[in-house]
Coordinates of C-alpha atoms in Angstrom, one line a residue:
Chain C
M19 CA 23.2 -17.8 11.9
E20 CA 25.8 -19.1 9.5
I21 CA 26.1 -19.5 5.8
K22 CA 24.8 -23.1 6.0
D23 CA 21.6 -21.7 7.6
V24 CA 21.1 -19.3 4.7
E25 CA 21.7 -22.2 2.3
N26 CA 19.1 -24.3 4.2
L27 CA 16.5 -21.4 4.0
A28 CA 17.2 -20.9 0.3
E29 CA 16.7 -24.6 -0.3
L30 CA 13.3 -24.5 1.6
A31 CA 12.3 -21.3 -0.3
K32 CA 13.5 -22.7 -3.6
I33 CA 15.7 -19.8 -4.5
D34 CA 19.1 -20.1 -6.2
L35 CA 21.7 -17.8 -4.6
T36 CA 25.3 -17.0 -5.6
T37 CA 28.0 -17.1 -3.0
E38 CA 28.0 -13.3 -2.9
E39 CA 24.3 -13.2 -2.4
K40 CA 24.4 -15.7 0.4
K41 CA 27.0 -13.5 2.2
Q42 CA 25.0 -10.4 1.8
I43 CA 21.8 -12.1 3.1
L44 CA 23.7 -13.4 6.1
K45 CA 24.8 -9.9 6.9
D46 CA 21.4 -8.4 6.4
M47 CA 19.6 -11.1 8.4
G48 CA 22.0 -10.4 11.3
G49 CA 20.9 -6.8 11.4
I50 CA 17.2 -7.4 10.9
L51 CA 17.0 -10.2 13.5
E52 CA 18.8 -8.1 16.0
Y53 CA 16.2 -5.4 15.5
V54 CA 13.1 -7.6 15.7
K55 CA 14.6 -9.6 18.6
T56 CA 13.6 -6.8 21.0
I57 CA 10.1 -8.2 20.8
E58 CA 11.3 -11.0 23.0
S59 CA 11.6 -8.5 25.9
V60 CA 7.9 -7.5 25.7
K61 CA 6.0 -8.8 28.6
I62 CA 2.6 -10.0 27.7
E63 CA -0.1 -11.5 29.9
G64 CA -3.6 -12.6 29.2
V65 CA -3.7 -12.3 25.5
D66 CA -7.0 -13.5 24.2
L67 CA -6.3 -14.1 20.6
K68 CA -9.5 -13.2 18.8
Y69 CA -9.1 -14.7 15.4
D70 CA -12.0 -12.9 13.7
T71 CA -11.9 -15.5 10.9
Y72 CA -14.8 -17.5 9.7
N73 CA -15.7 -19.6 6.7
I74 CA -17.2 -17.9 3.7
W75 CA -19.6 -20.3 2.0
R76 CA -21.1 -20.2 -1.4
E77 CA -23.0 -22.5 -3.6
D78 CA -20.9 -24.5 -6.0
E79 CA -22.4 -23.3 -9.2
V80 CA -21.0 -23.2 -12.7
K81 CA -20.9 -19.6 -13.7
S82 CA -19.4 -18.0 -16.8
Q83 CA -16.3 -16.1 -15.9
E84 CA -15.1 -13.0 -17.6
F85 CA -11.6 -14.4 -18.2
S86 CA -10.9 -16.8 -21.0
K87 CA -9.0 -20.0 -21.0
D88 CA -7.0 -18.6 -23.9
S89 CA -5.7 -15.6 -22.0
I90 CA -4.4 -18.0 -19.3
I91 CA -2.9 -20.5 -21.7
K92 CA -1.2 -17.7 -23.6
Q93 CA 0.9 -17.0 -20.6
F94 CA 2.4 -20.5 -20.1
P95 CA 6.1 -20.2 -20.4
N96 CA 6.1 -23.7 -21.9
K97 CA 3.2 -25.5 -23.5
Q98 CA 2.2 -28.4 -25.7
D99 CA -1.3 -28.8 -27.3
N100 CA -2.7 -26.2 -24.9
F101 CA -1.4 -28.0 -21.8
L102 CA 1.2 -26.6 -19.5
K103 CA 4.4 -28.4 -20.0
V104 CA 6.7 -29.1 -17.1
K105 CA 9.9 -31.1 -16.5
K106 CA 9.5 -34.8 -15.7
I107 CA 8.5 -35.3 -12.1
L108 CA 8.9 -39.0 -11.7
Chain I
M26 CA -3.1 25.0 -21.5
M27 CA -5.2 23.8 -18.6
D28 CA -4.2 24.7 -15.1
L29 CA -3.9 21.0 -13.9
K30 CA -2.6 22.0 -10.5
S31 CA -5.9 23.6 -9.6
F32 CA -7.9 20.7 -10.7
T33 CA -10.0 18.7 -8.2
I34 CA -12.5 15.9 -8.9
E35 CA -15.4 18.2 -8.2
N36 CA -14.3 21.1 -10.4
V37 CA -13.2 18.8 -13.3
H38 CA -16.6 17.1 -13.0
E39 CA -18.4 20.5 -13.3
S40 CA -16.2 21.4 -16.3
L41 CA -17.0 18.1 -18.1
K42 CA -20.6 18.5 -17.3
N43 CA -20.7 22.1 -18.6
K44 CA -18.7 21.1 -21.7
K45 CA -15.9 23.5 -20.8
F46 CA -13.7 20.7 -22.1
T47 CA -14.2 17.1 -23.2
C48 CA -12.8 13.9 -21.6
K49 CA -10.5 13.6 -24.5
E50 CA -9.1 17.1 -24.2
L51 CA -8.6 16.6 -20.5
V52 CA -6.8 13.3 -20.9
Q53 CA -4.6 14.7 -23.7
E54 CA -3.5 17.4 -21.4
Y55 CA -2.3 14.9 -18.9
L56 CA -0.7 12.8 -21.6
Q57 CA 1.3 15.8 -22.7
I58 CA 2.7 16.4 -19.2
I59 CA 3.6 12.7 -19.0
K60 CA 5.5 13.0 -22.2
E61 CA 7.4 16.0 -20.8
K62 CA 8.1 14.7 -17.4
N63 CA 8.0 10.9 -17.2
T64 CA 11.4 10.2 -18.7
E65 CA 13.0 11.9 -15.8
L66 CA 10.6 11.1 -13.0
N67 CA 9.7 7.5 -14.0
A68 CA 6.3 7.6 -12.3
Y69 CA 4.6 5.5 -15.0
L70 CA 6.0 2.1 -16.2
E71 CA 3.4 2.1 -19.0
V72 CA 0.8 4.5 -20.4
Y73 CA -2.0 2.3 -21.6
D74 CA -2.6 2.3 -25.3
D75 CA -6.4 2.5 -24.9
V76 CA -6.6 5.8 -23.0
L77 CA -8.4 7.6 -25.8
D78 CA -10.9 4.8 -26.2
Q79 CA -11.6 5.1 -22.5
A80 CA -12.0 8.8 -22.9
K81 CA -14.5 8.3 -25.7
K82 CA -16.6 5.9 -23.5
A83 CA -16.5 8.4 -20.7
Q84 CA -17.7 11.2 -23.0
E85 CA -20.6 9.1 -24.1
M86 CA -21.6 8.7 -20.5
F87 CA -21.8 12.5 -20.2
E88 CA -23.8 12.7 -23.4
N89 CA -26.4 10.1 -22.4
K90 CA -26.5 11.5 -18.8
T91 CA -25.2 8.4 -17.1
A92 CA -22.0 10.1 -15.9
T93 CA -21.0 9.8 -12.2
I94 CA -18.6 12.0 -10.2
L95 CA -15.7 9.8 -11.4
T96 CA -16.6 9.7 -15.1
G97 CA -13.7 11.0 -17.1
I98 CA -11.4 11.4 -14.1
P99 CA -7.8 10.5 -15.0
F100 CA -6.4 7.9 -12.6
A101 CA -3.0 6.3 -12.3
I102 CA -2.9 2.8 -10.8
K103 CA -0.1 0.9 -9.1
D104 CA 1.6 -1.9 -11.0
N105 CA 0.2 -4.5 -8.6
I106 CA -3.5 -3.8 -9.4
L107 CA -5.0 -6.1 -12.1
F108 CA -6.6 -4.5 -15.2
E109 CA -7.7 -7.1 -17.7
G110 CA -5.6 -7.4 -20.9
H111 CA -2.9 -5.1 -19.5
K112 CA 0.4 -5.8 -18.0
A113 CA 0.8 -6.0 -14.2
S114 CA 4.4 -6.7 -13.0
A115 CA 4.4 -5.6 -9.4
G116 CA 7.7 -3.9 -10.1
S117 CA 9.3 -7.3 -10.5
K118 CA 11.2 -9.1 -13.2
I119 CA 9.4 -12.4 -12.3
L120 CA 6.2 -10.8 -13.7
E121 CA 7.8 -8.8 -16.5
N122 CA 5.5 -10.3 -19.2
Y123 CA 2.4 -11.0 -17.1
V124 CA -0.9 -9.8 -18.6
A125 CA -3.8 -9.6 -16.2
T126 CA -6.5 -12.1 -17.1
Y127 CA -9.3 -10.4 -15.1
D128 CA -10.1 -7.0 -13.6
S129 CA -9.5 -6.4 -9.9
T130 CA -12.7 -5.3 -8.2
V131 CA -11.4 -1.8 -7.8
V132 CA -10.6 -1.5 -11.5
R133 CA -14.0 -2.9 -12.4
E134 CA -15.7 -0.3 -10.2
L135 CA -13.7 2.5 -11.8
K136 CA -14.4 1.2 -15.3
E137 CA -18.1 1.0 -14.6
Q138 CA -18.1 4.6 -13.5
G139 CA -16.2 5.7 -16.6
A140 CA -13.0 6.7 -14.9
I141 CA -10.0 6.9 -17.2
L142 CA -7.1 4.6 -16.3
I143 CA -4.0 6.3 -17.8
G144 CA -1.4 3.8 -16.9
R145 CA 0.4 1.7 -14.3
T146 CA 2.9 3.2 -11.9
N147 CA 6.3 2.2 -10.6
M148 CA 6.6 0.6 -7.2
D149 CA 9.1 -1.1 -5.0
E150 CA 9.3 -4.8 -6.0
F151 CA 6.1 -6.5 -4.7
A152 CA 5.5 -3.4 -2.6
M153 CA 8.6 -4.1 -0.5
G154 CA 10.3 -0.9 0.3
S155 CA 9.9 2.7 1.4
S156 CA 11.6 4.6 -1.5
T157 CA 10.6 3.0 -4.9
Q158 CA 14.3 2.1 -5.4
T159 CA 13.8 -1.7 -5.3
S160 CA 11.8 -1.8 -8.5
A161 CA 13.2 -3.9 -11.3
Y162 CA 12.3 -1.0 -13.6
G163 CA 14.5 1.8 -12.2
V164 CA 13.9 4.4 -9.5
T165 CA 11.2 7.0 -9.4
R166 CA 12.2 10.5 -8.5
N167 CA 10.6 13.1 -6.2
P168 CA 9.2 16.0 -8.2
Y169 CA 10.1 18.4 -5.4
D170 CA 13.8 17.5 -5.7
T171 CA 14.8 14.9 -8.3
S172 CA 17.9 13.9 -6.4
R173 CA 15.5 12.5 -3.7
V174 CA 13.2 9.5 -3.4
P175 CA 9.4 9.9 -3.6
G176 CA 8.9 7.4 -0.8
G177 CA 7.4 4.0 -1.3
S178 CA 6.3 1.5 -2.1
S179 CA 3.6 3.4 -4.1
G180 CA 6.1 6.0 -5.2
G181 CA 5.0 6.0 -8.8
S182 CA 1.3 6.6 -7.9
A183 CA 2.4 9.5 -5.6
V184 CA 4.6 11.2 -8.2
A185 CA 1.9 10.8 -10.9
V186 CA -0.4 13.0 -8.8
A187 CA 2.3 15.3 -7.4
G188 CA 3.7 15.9 -10.9
N189 CA 0.2 16.5 -12.4
M190 CA 0.4 13.4 -14.5
A191 CA -2.9 12.1 -13.1
L192 CA -5.6 13.8 -11.1
V193 CA -5.8 11.0 -8.5
S194 CA -4.2 7.6 -8.1
L195 CA -4.4 4.2 -6.4
G196 CA -1.6 2.7 -4.4
T197 CA -1.7 -0.1 -1.9
E198 CA -0.6 -0.2 1.7
T199 CA 0.9 -3.0 3.8
C200 CA 2.7 -0.6 6.2
G201 CA 2.8 3.0 5.2
S202 CA 3.2 2.5 1.4
V203 CA 0.7 5.3 0.6
R204 CA 1.0 7.5 3.7
Q205 CA 4.8 7.7 3.5
P206 CA 5.0 8.7 -0.2
A207 CA 2.1 11.0 0.4
S208 CA 4.2 12.6 3.1
F209 CA 7.3 12.9 0.9
C210 CA 5.3 14.3 -2.1
G211 CA 3.0 16.7 -0.4
L212 CA -0.2 14.8 -0.9
V213 CA -3.1 13.4 1.0
G214 CA -3.0 9.6 1.4
L215 CA -5.6 7.4 3.0
K216 CA -5.1 3.9 4.4
P217 CA -8.7 2.6 4.8
T218 CA -9.9 0.2 7.5
Y219 CA -8.7 -3.3 6.8
G220 CA -11.6 -5.0 4.9
A221 CA -13.1 -1.7 3.6
V222 CA -11.8 -1.9 0.1
S223 CA -11.7 -5.2 -1.9
R224 CA -8.3 -6.9 -2.3
N225 CA -9.6 -9.1 -5.1
G226 CA -7.2 -8.8 -8.0
I227 CA -4.4 -7.1 -6.0
I228 CA -1.1 -8.9 -6.1
A229 CA -0.7 -9.7 -2.4
M230 CA 2.2 -9.0 -0.1
G231 CA 0.9 -9.4 3.4
N232 CA -2.7 -10.6 3.3
S233 CA -3.6 -9.6 6.9
L234 CA -2.4 -6.1 6.3
D235 CA -2.9 -5.1 2.6
Q236 CA -5.4 -2.4 1.6
V237 CA -5.9 -0.5 -1.6
S238 CA -5.3 3.2 -0.7
P239 CA -6.0 6.4 -2.7
F240 CA -3.8 9.5 -3.2
G241 CA -5.1 13.0 -4.0
K242 CA -4.0 16.6 -3.8
N243 CA -6.7 17.3 -1.2
V244 CA -9.0 15.6 1.3
S245 CA -12.1 15.9 -0.8
D246 CA -10.6 14.0 -3.8
V247 CA -9.5 11.2 -1.5
E248 CA -12.9 11.0 0.1
I249 CA -14.6 10.7 -3.2
V250 CA -12.4 7.9 -4.4
F251 CA -12.7 6.1 -1.1
S252 CA -16.5 6.4 -1.1
A253 CA -16.6 4.9 -4.5
L254 CA -14.5 1.9 -3.7
S255 CA -15.5 1.1 -0.1
K256 CA -18.0 -1.7 -0.3
Y257 CA -18.5 -5.3 0.5
D258 CA -17.1 -7.7 -2.1
P259 CA -17.9 -11.4 -2.0
M260 CA -14.8 -12.1 -4.1
D261 CA -12.6 -11.0 -1.1
S262 CA -13.1 -13.2 1.9
T263 CA -11.7 -10.5 4.2
S264 CA -14.0 -7.9 2.9
V265 CA -16.2 -6.7 5.8
K266 CA -20.0 -6.9 5.4
E267 CA -21.2 -5.3 8.6
R268 CA -19.5 -2.0 8.9
S269 CA -20.7 -0.8 12.3
I270 CA -18.9 2.1 13.9
P271 CA -17.9 1.3 17.4
P272 CA -19.5 3.3 20.3
K273 CA -17.9 6.7 20.4
S274 CA -16.3 8.5 23.3
D275 CA -18.6 10.4 25.6
F276 CA -16.7 13.6 25.2
K277 CA -19.1 16.5 25.2
G278 CA -19.8 17.9 21.8
S279 CA -18.9 14.7 19.9
Q280 CA -22.5 13.6 19.7
S281 CA -23.9 16.8 18.5
P282 CA -24.7 16.6 14.8
T283 CA -25.8 20.1 14.3
S284 CA -22.8 22.1 15.5
E285 CA -19.3 21.5 14.2
K286 CA -17.7 18.5 15.8
I287 CA -15.2 19.2 18.5
F288 CA -12.5 16.6 18.2
K289 CA -10.6 15.1 21.1
I290 CA -7.2 14.2 19.7
G291 CA -4.8 11.9 21.5
V292 CA -1.0 12.4 21.0
P293 CA 1.3 9.5 22.1
W294 CA 4.2 11.8 22.7
H295 CA 6.3 8.9 24.3
L296 CA 6.5 7.2 20.9
F297 CA 8.5 10.0 19.3
E298 CA 10.9 10.9 22.0
N299 CA 13.8 9.8 19.9
G300 CA 14.6 9.3 16.2
V301 CA 12.5 12.1 14.8
D302 CA 14.1 14.9 12.8
S303 CA 13.9 18.2 14.7
E304 CA 12.2 20.1 11.9
V305 CA 9.6 17.3 11.6
M306 CA 9.0 17.5 15.3
D307 CA 8.7 21.3 15.4
N308 CA 6.3 21.2 12.5
F309 CA 4.2 18.5 14.2
K310 CA 4.1 20.6 17.5
E311 CA 3.0 23.6 15.4
S312 CA 0.2 21.6 13.8
I313 CA -1.0 20.4 17.1
K314 CA -1.0 23.9 18.5
K315 CA -3.0 25.1 15.5
L316 CA -5.6 22.4 16.1
E317 CA -5.7 23.3 19.8
D318 CA -6.2 27.0 19.0
S319 CA -9.0 26.1 16.7
G320 CA -10.9 24.3 19.4
C321 CA -9.7 20.7 19.3
K322 CA -9.0 19.1 22.7
I323 CA -5.5 17.7 22.8
V324 CA -4.6 14.9 25.4
D325 CA -1.5 13.0 26.1
I326 CA -2.0 9.3 25.6
K327 CA 0.2 6.2 26.2
L328 CA 0.4 3.3 23.7
P329 CA 2.9 1.0 25.4
Y330 CA 2.6 -1.9 23.0
S331 CA 2.6 0.3 19.8
K332 CA 6.2 1.0 20.6
Y333 CA 6.9 -2.5 19.3
S334 CA 4.7 -2.3 16.2
L335 CA 7.5 -2.1 13.7
E336 CA 9.3 -5.1 15.2
A337 CA 6.1 -7.1 15.2
Y338 CA 5.4 -6.0 11.6
Y339 CA 8.9 -7.1 10.4
I340 CA 8.1 -10.6 11.7
I341 CA 4.4 -11.0 10.6
M342 CA 4.9 -9.4 7.1
P343 CA 7.9 -11.5 6.0
A344 CA 6.0 -14.6 7.2
E345 CA 3.1 -13.7 5.0
V346 CA 5.5 -12.8 2.1
S347 CA 7.2 -16.1 2.2
T348 CA 4.0 -18.0 1.8
N349 CA 2.4 -15.5 -0.7
L350 CA 5.4 -15.4 -3.1
S351 CA 5.7 -19.2 -3.3
R352 CA 3.1 -19.0 -6.1
F353 CA 5.7 -17.4 -8.4
D354 CA 7.6 -20.4 -9.6
G355 CA 8.2 -19.9 -13.3
M356 CA 5.5 -22.4 -14.2
R357 CA 2.2 -20.8 -15.3
Y358 CA 3.1 -17.2 -16.1
G359 CA 5.9 -14.7 -15.8
F360 CA 9.6 -15.1 -16.0
S361 CA 10.8 -18.7 -16.3
D362 CA 14.4 -20.0 -16.5
K363 CA 15.6 -23.3 -18.0
G364 CA 16.7 -26.1 -15.7
E365 CA 17.6 -29.8 -15.8
N366 CA 14.6 -30.8 -13.6
L367 CA 11.6 -29.3 -12.0
A368 CA 13.3 -28.2 -8.8
E369 CA 16.0 -26.5 -10.8
V370 CA 13.4 -24.5 -12.8
Y371 CA 11.9 -23.3 -9.6
K372 CA 15.1 -22.3 -8.0
K373 CA 16.6 -20.6 -11.1
S374 CA 13.4 -18.8 -12.0
R375 CA 12.9 -17.5 -8.4
G376 CA 16.6 -16.8 -7.9
K377 CA 16.8 -14.6 -11.1
G378 CA 13.2 -13.4 -11.1
F379 CA 13.2 -11.9 -7.5
G380 CA 15.3 -8.9 -6.6
Q381 CA 17.4 -8.5 -3.5
E382 CA 14.7 -7.2 -1.1
A383 CA 12.1 -9.8 -2.1
R384 CA 14.7 -12.6 -1.6
R385 CA 15.6 -11.1 1.8
R386 CA 12.1 -11.0 3.0
I387 CA 11.2 -14.5 1.7
L388 CA 14.1 -16.0 3.5
L389 CA 13.4 -14.0 6.7
G390 CA 9.8 -15.2 6.6
T391 CA 10.9 -18.8 6.1
Y392 CA 13.2 -18.4 9.1
V393 CA 10.6 -16.9 11.5
L394 CA 8.1 -19.6 10.6
S395 CA 10.6 -22.5 10.9
H396 CA 10.4 -25.0 13.7
G397 CA 12.3 -23.9 16.7
Y398 CA 11.8 -20.1 16.0
Y399 CA 8.1 -20.0 15.4
D400 CA 7.2 -19.4 19.1
A401 CA 9.9 -16.9 19.8
Y402 CA 9.2 -14.8 16.7
Y403 CA 5.9 -15.4 14.9
N404 CA 3.7 -16.3 17.8
K405 CA 5.2 -13.5 20.0
A406 CA 4.6 -11.0 17.2
V407 CA 1.0 -12.1 16.7
N408 CA 0.4 -11.7 20.5
V409 CA 2.0 -8.2 20.4
R410 CA -0.3 -7.3 17.5
E411 CA -3.3 -8.4 19.5
K412 CA -2.2 -6.1 22.3
I413 CA -1.7 -3.2 19.9
K414 CA -5.3 -3.7 18.6
E415 CA -6.6 -3.8 22.2
E416 CA -4.8 -0.7 23.2
M417 CA -6.1 1.1 20.1
V418 CA -9.7 0.1 20.7
E419 CA -9.2 1.3 24.3
A420 CA -7.7 4.6 23.3
F421 CA -10.6 5.3 21.0
Q422 CA -12.9 5.0 23.9
K423 CA -11.3 8.2 25.2
V424 CA -10.3 10.1 22.1
D425 CA -11.7 10.5 18.6
L426 CA -8.4 10.6 16.8
I427 CA -4.7 9.9 17.4
A428 CA -2.1 12.2 15.8
T429 CA 1.6 11.5 15.0
P430 CA 4.1 12.8 12.5
T431 CA 3.6 10.7 9.3
T432 CA 7.3 9.9 8.9
P433 CA 10.4 10.6 11.1
T434 CA 12.1 12.6 8.3
T435 CA 11.3 14.3 5.0
A436 CA 12.3 12.8 1.6
F437 CA 15.9 11.4 1.7
K438 CA 18.5 11.2 -1.1
L439 CA 18.4 8.5 -3.8
G440 CA 20.8 5.7 -2.8
E441 CA 20.5 6.5 0.9
K442 CA 19.5 3.7 3.3
L443 CA 19.7 1.1 0.4
D444 CA 22.5 -0.8 2.1
D445 CA 21.0 -0.7 5.5
P446 CA 17.6 -2.5 5.5
V447 CA 16.8 -1.6 9.2
A448 CA 17.3 2.1 8.5
M449 CA 14.9 1.8 5.5
Y450 CA 12.4 -0.1 7.6
L451 CA 12.4 2.7 10.3
C452 CA 10.8 5.0 7.7
D453 CA 7.5 3.3 8.6
I454 CA 7.7 3.4 12.3
F455 CA 4.6 5.6 12.7
S456 CA 2.7 3.7 9.9
A457 CA 2.8 0.2 11.5
P458 CA 0.3 0.6 14.3
A459 CA -2.6 1.4 11.9
N460 CA -1.8 -1.5 9.6
L461 CA -1.4 -4.0 12.5
A462 CA -4.6 -2.8 14.2
G463 CA -6.5 -2.6 10.9
I464 CA -7.7 1.0 11.7
P465 CA -7.9 3.8 9.1
A466 CA -5.3 6.5 8.9
I467 CA -4.7 9.6 6.8
A468 CA -1.6 11.6 5.9
L469 CA -2.0 15.3 5.4
P470 CA 0.5 17.9 4.1
S471 CA 1.5 20.2 7.0
G472 CA 4.0 22.6 5.4
K473 CA 7.6 22.6 4.1
D474 CA 11.0 22.2 5.6
K475 CA 14.0 24.5 5.0
N476 CA 14.8 22.6 1.8
N477 CA 11.3 23.2 0.6
L478 CA 10.4 19.5 1.0
P479 CA 6.9 18.6 2.2
L480 CA 6.1 17.8 5.8
S481 CA 3.1 15.7 6.9
I482 CA 0.9 14.9 9.9
Q483 CA -1.0 11.6 10.4
F484 CA -4.4 11.0 12.0
M485 CA -5.7 7.6 13.0
A486 CA -9.3 6.8 13.8
S487 CA -11.3 3.8 15.0
H488 CA -12.4 1.0 12.6
F489 CA -14.6 2.4 9.8
C490 CA -14.4 6.0 11.1
E491 CA -12.9 7.3 7.9
N492 CA -15.4 10.1 8.1
S493 CA -13.7 11.5 11.1
L494 CA -10.4 11.5 9.2
F495 CA -12.1 13.4 6.3
Q496 CA -13.6 15.9 8.8
I497 CA -10.3 16.6 10.6
G498 CA -8.5 16.7 7.3
K499 CA -10.8 19.4 5.9
K500 CA -10.5 21.3 9.1
F501 CA -6.7 21.1 9.0
E502 CA -6.7 22.2 5.4
S503 CA -8.7 25.3 6.3
L504 CA -6.3 26.1 9.2
K505 CA -3.3 26.1 6.9
E506 CA -4.6 29.0 4.8

C-alpha cells in the first residue's frame, strides 16, 4: 500500500485527511493488514454458508410516531423554511 | 450515608418497598458520589437534569403498588443508547450536539419499569477501542488505580458501577466491549446471545455483532437486568422470535432438574499457550481447579478455527463500520463543517468529526470491501466465521460451557497501546469467538493480581443458554468465599 492508495480510500470514504494523517494511516494499515493477513493461511473446505436472514414484513400502515417532526428539524445544521438546506448539487 | 457497595437490585428493592429509604434519597446518594468522584474518573459525560423527576415517578409506582423489581433502580447508560430528548454522542465529535429523537427499545423498557436513568457514560468513539481512550471527551480512569484504563469500549458504564456511581449499567458489545471492562473493573459483564436484546435505537458499529450488554457487581443483578430486556422486538429485524434452546449434551446429571446441575466445562487450552500474562494464567488454572473440586467436570477441547477469530473480526467489523458510519455526513444532524460544494461538506465534516480510530477503521473497511481484495479478505473472513460457529455448536454437543480467561492481562496504564493498534486489538482475543458465533458469554471476577487489580474468568454457553451462565456464575461466586 502506498500514500496514493490511502488517498483513494479517503476519497471513496469521503474523509478529508492531512498529509500527516495519511502517513499515520499508511503505517497503521500496514500493521493491521499484516496481522489479519494470516487468515489467508486458514484452510477451509465445505463451508455451507447459512445466511439465517429472511425478510421481515409488515403492513404499510400510517401510525402516529412518538417522535416529532420538530425534534428532527431542530437538529438540521442548515435549514430554510423547515427544509434541510444543502449545497447546490447540479 | 448509605453503604452503596453492599447494594444489590434485590436488597434495594426490599428497602424501597419497606420504605427504609425513598427513590429520591437513594438517587441523591448516588448523585453525591458522582459529584465527588466524576471529575477524576470521567465515567459520566452527562448527568441528566431530570433525574429527580424520574425518582418522583418511581416513588409513585411504589405508592400505587405498580412497582417492579427495577423500579427506582439507578442505571447508567452508554453514550450510544438513545434516550428521547437527551444527548447521545457515541463518544464522538461528529455527534456532539445530537439529541435523541426517540427512545431505544431498552430505554423504553427501563422507563416503563420506572428505573432511574442517571446519565450517559463515556466510551471509545463509536465503541471502537478497548480502553475508553479514543473518546472525543477525554479518558475514563480505572477506580482501582487511576493511572490505568478501565477497559473499553464501555469503560464509562463499567466505572459508574465499580465506583458506586450507579447500581447497574448498560454497555454495548461488538467484541468484548463489556466483558473486557468488566474484567478490568472487577465486575460481572454479560454479552447476551445475538438477537436476544433489541438493538433498536442503539448507534450501530457492527450490525452482525452488536448487543446491548449489562454490567453489575454480582451475577444476580446482571440476570435481573437481562431478564427484563431480553424479548422479541419487531423494531429490530435481527431480534429473534423463536428462542429455542438447542438439544443439550447427554452428560449424566445435566438433565436432572431436581439435583444441582453438574456442569461439564470445556477448556480450549491450546488457544492460550502464548500471549497470556502468567498471573492471569495462574489465576485461571486456580479457578478451574476450584470448579473441578466442587464437582464440575473439566475436559480439554480443541477449537481450531477460533484461533483465527480476532483476525476474522478485524475484517468483518471494519467492513460493517465503513458502511454504518457513512450515514454521518454533516447533513441532517451533528457536527457540520462549511465547504464550497456538497462533496467538500461531506469530506470536511467527516474528516474533522471522526477521530483517529474511527477514520482508521472506516478506511480499513473500505479497503477490505474493495474490488480485488473482497475475496481475499471479506469473503474469507465470513467463511472462517461460519466455521467458528460450526465448531462452537459442535463443542456444545459435548460440553455445557466453555471457559477461558476473559482478557490476556489485567488493566494496563493510560497511554499504553495507543500507538500500536494491533496490540490494542489483542486485548479482545478471547472475546471474539462469542461475538462471531453469536453465543452468550459472561465475565466473572476471579480475584486480584499482585497490584491489587481485578482478574476475571469467562464462560461461554450455547445460543440462548444465558441461564447456564447465571447458574455457573452463582456457583463460582459461592466458591470464592
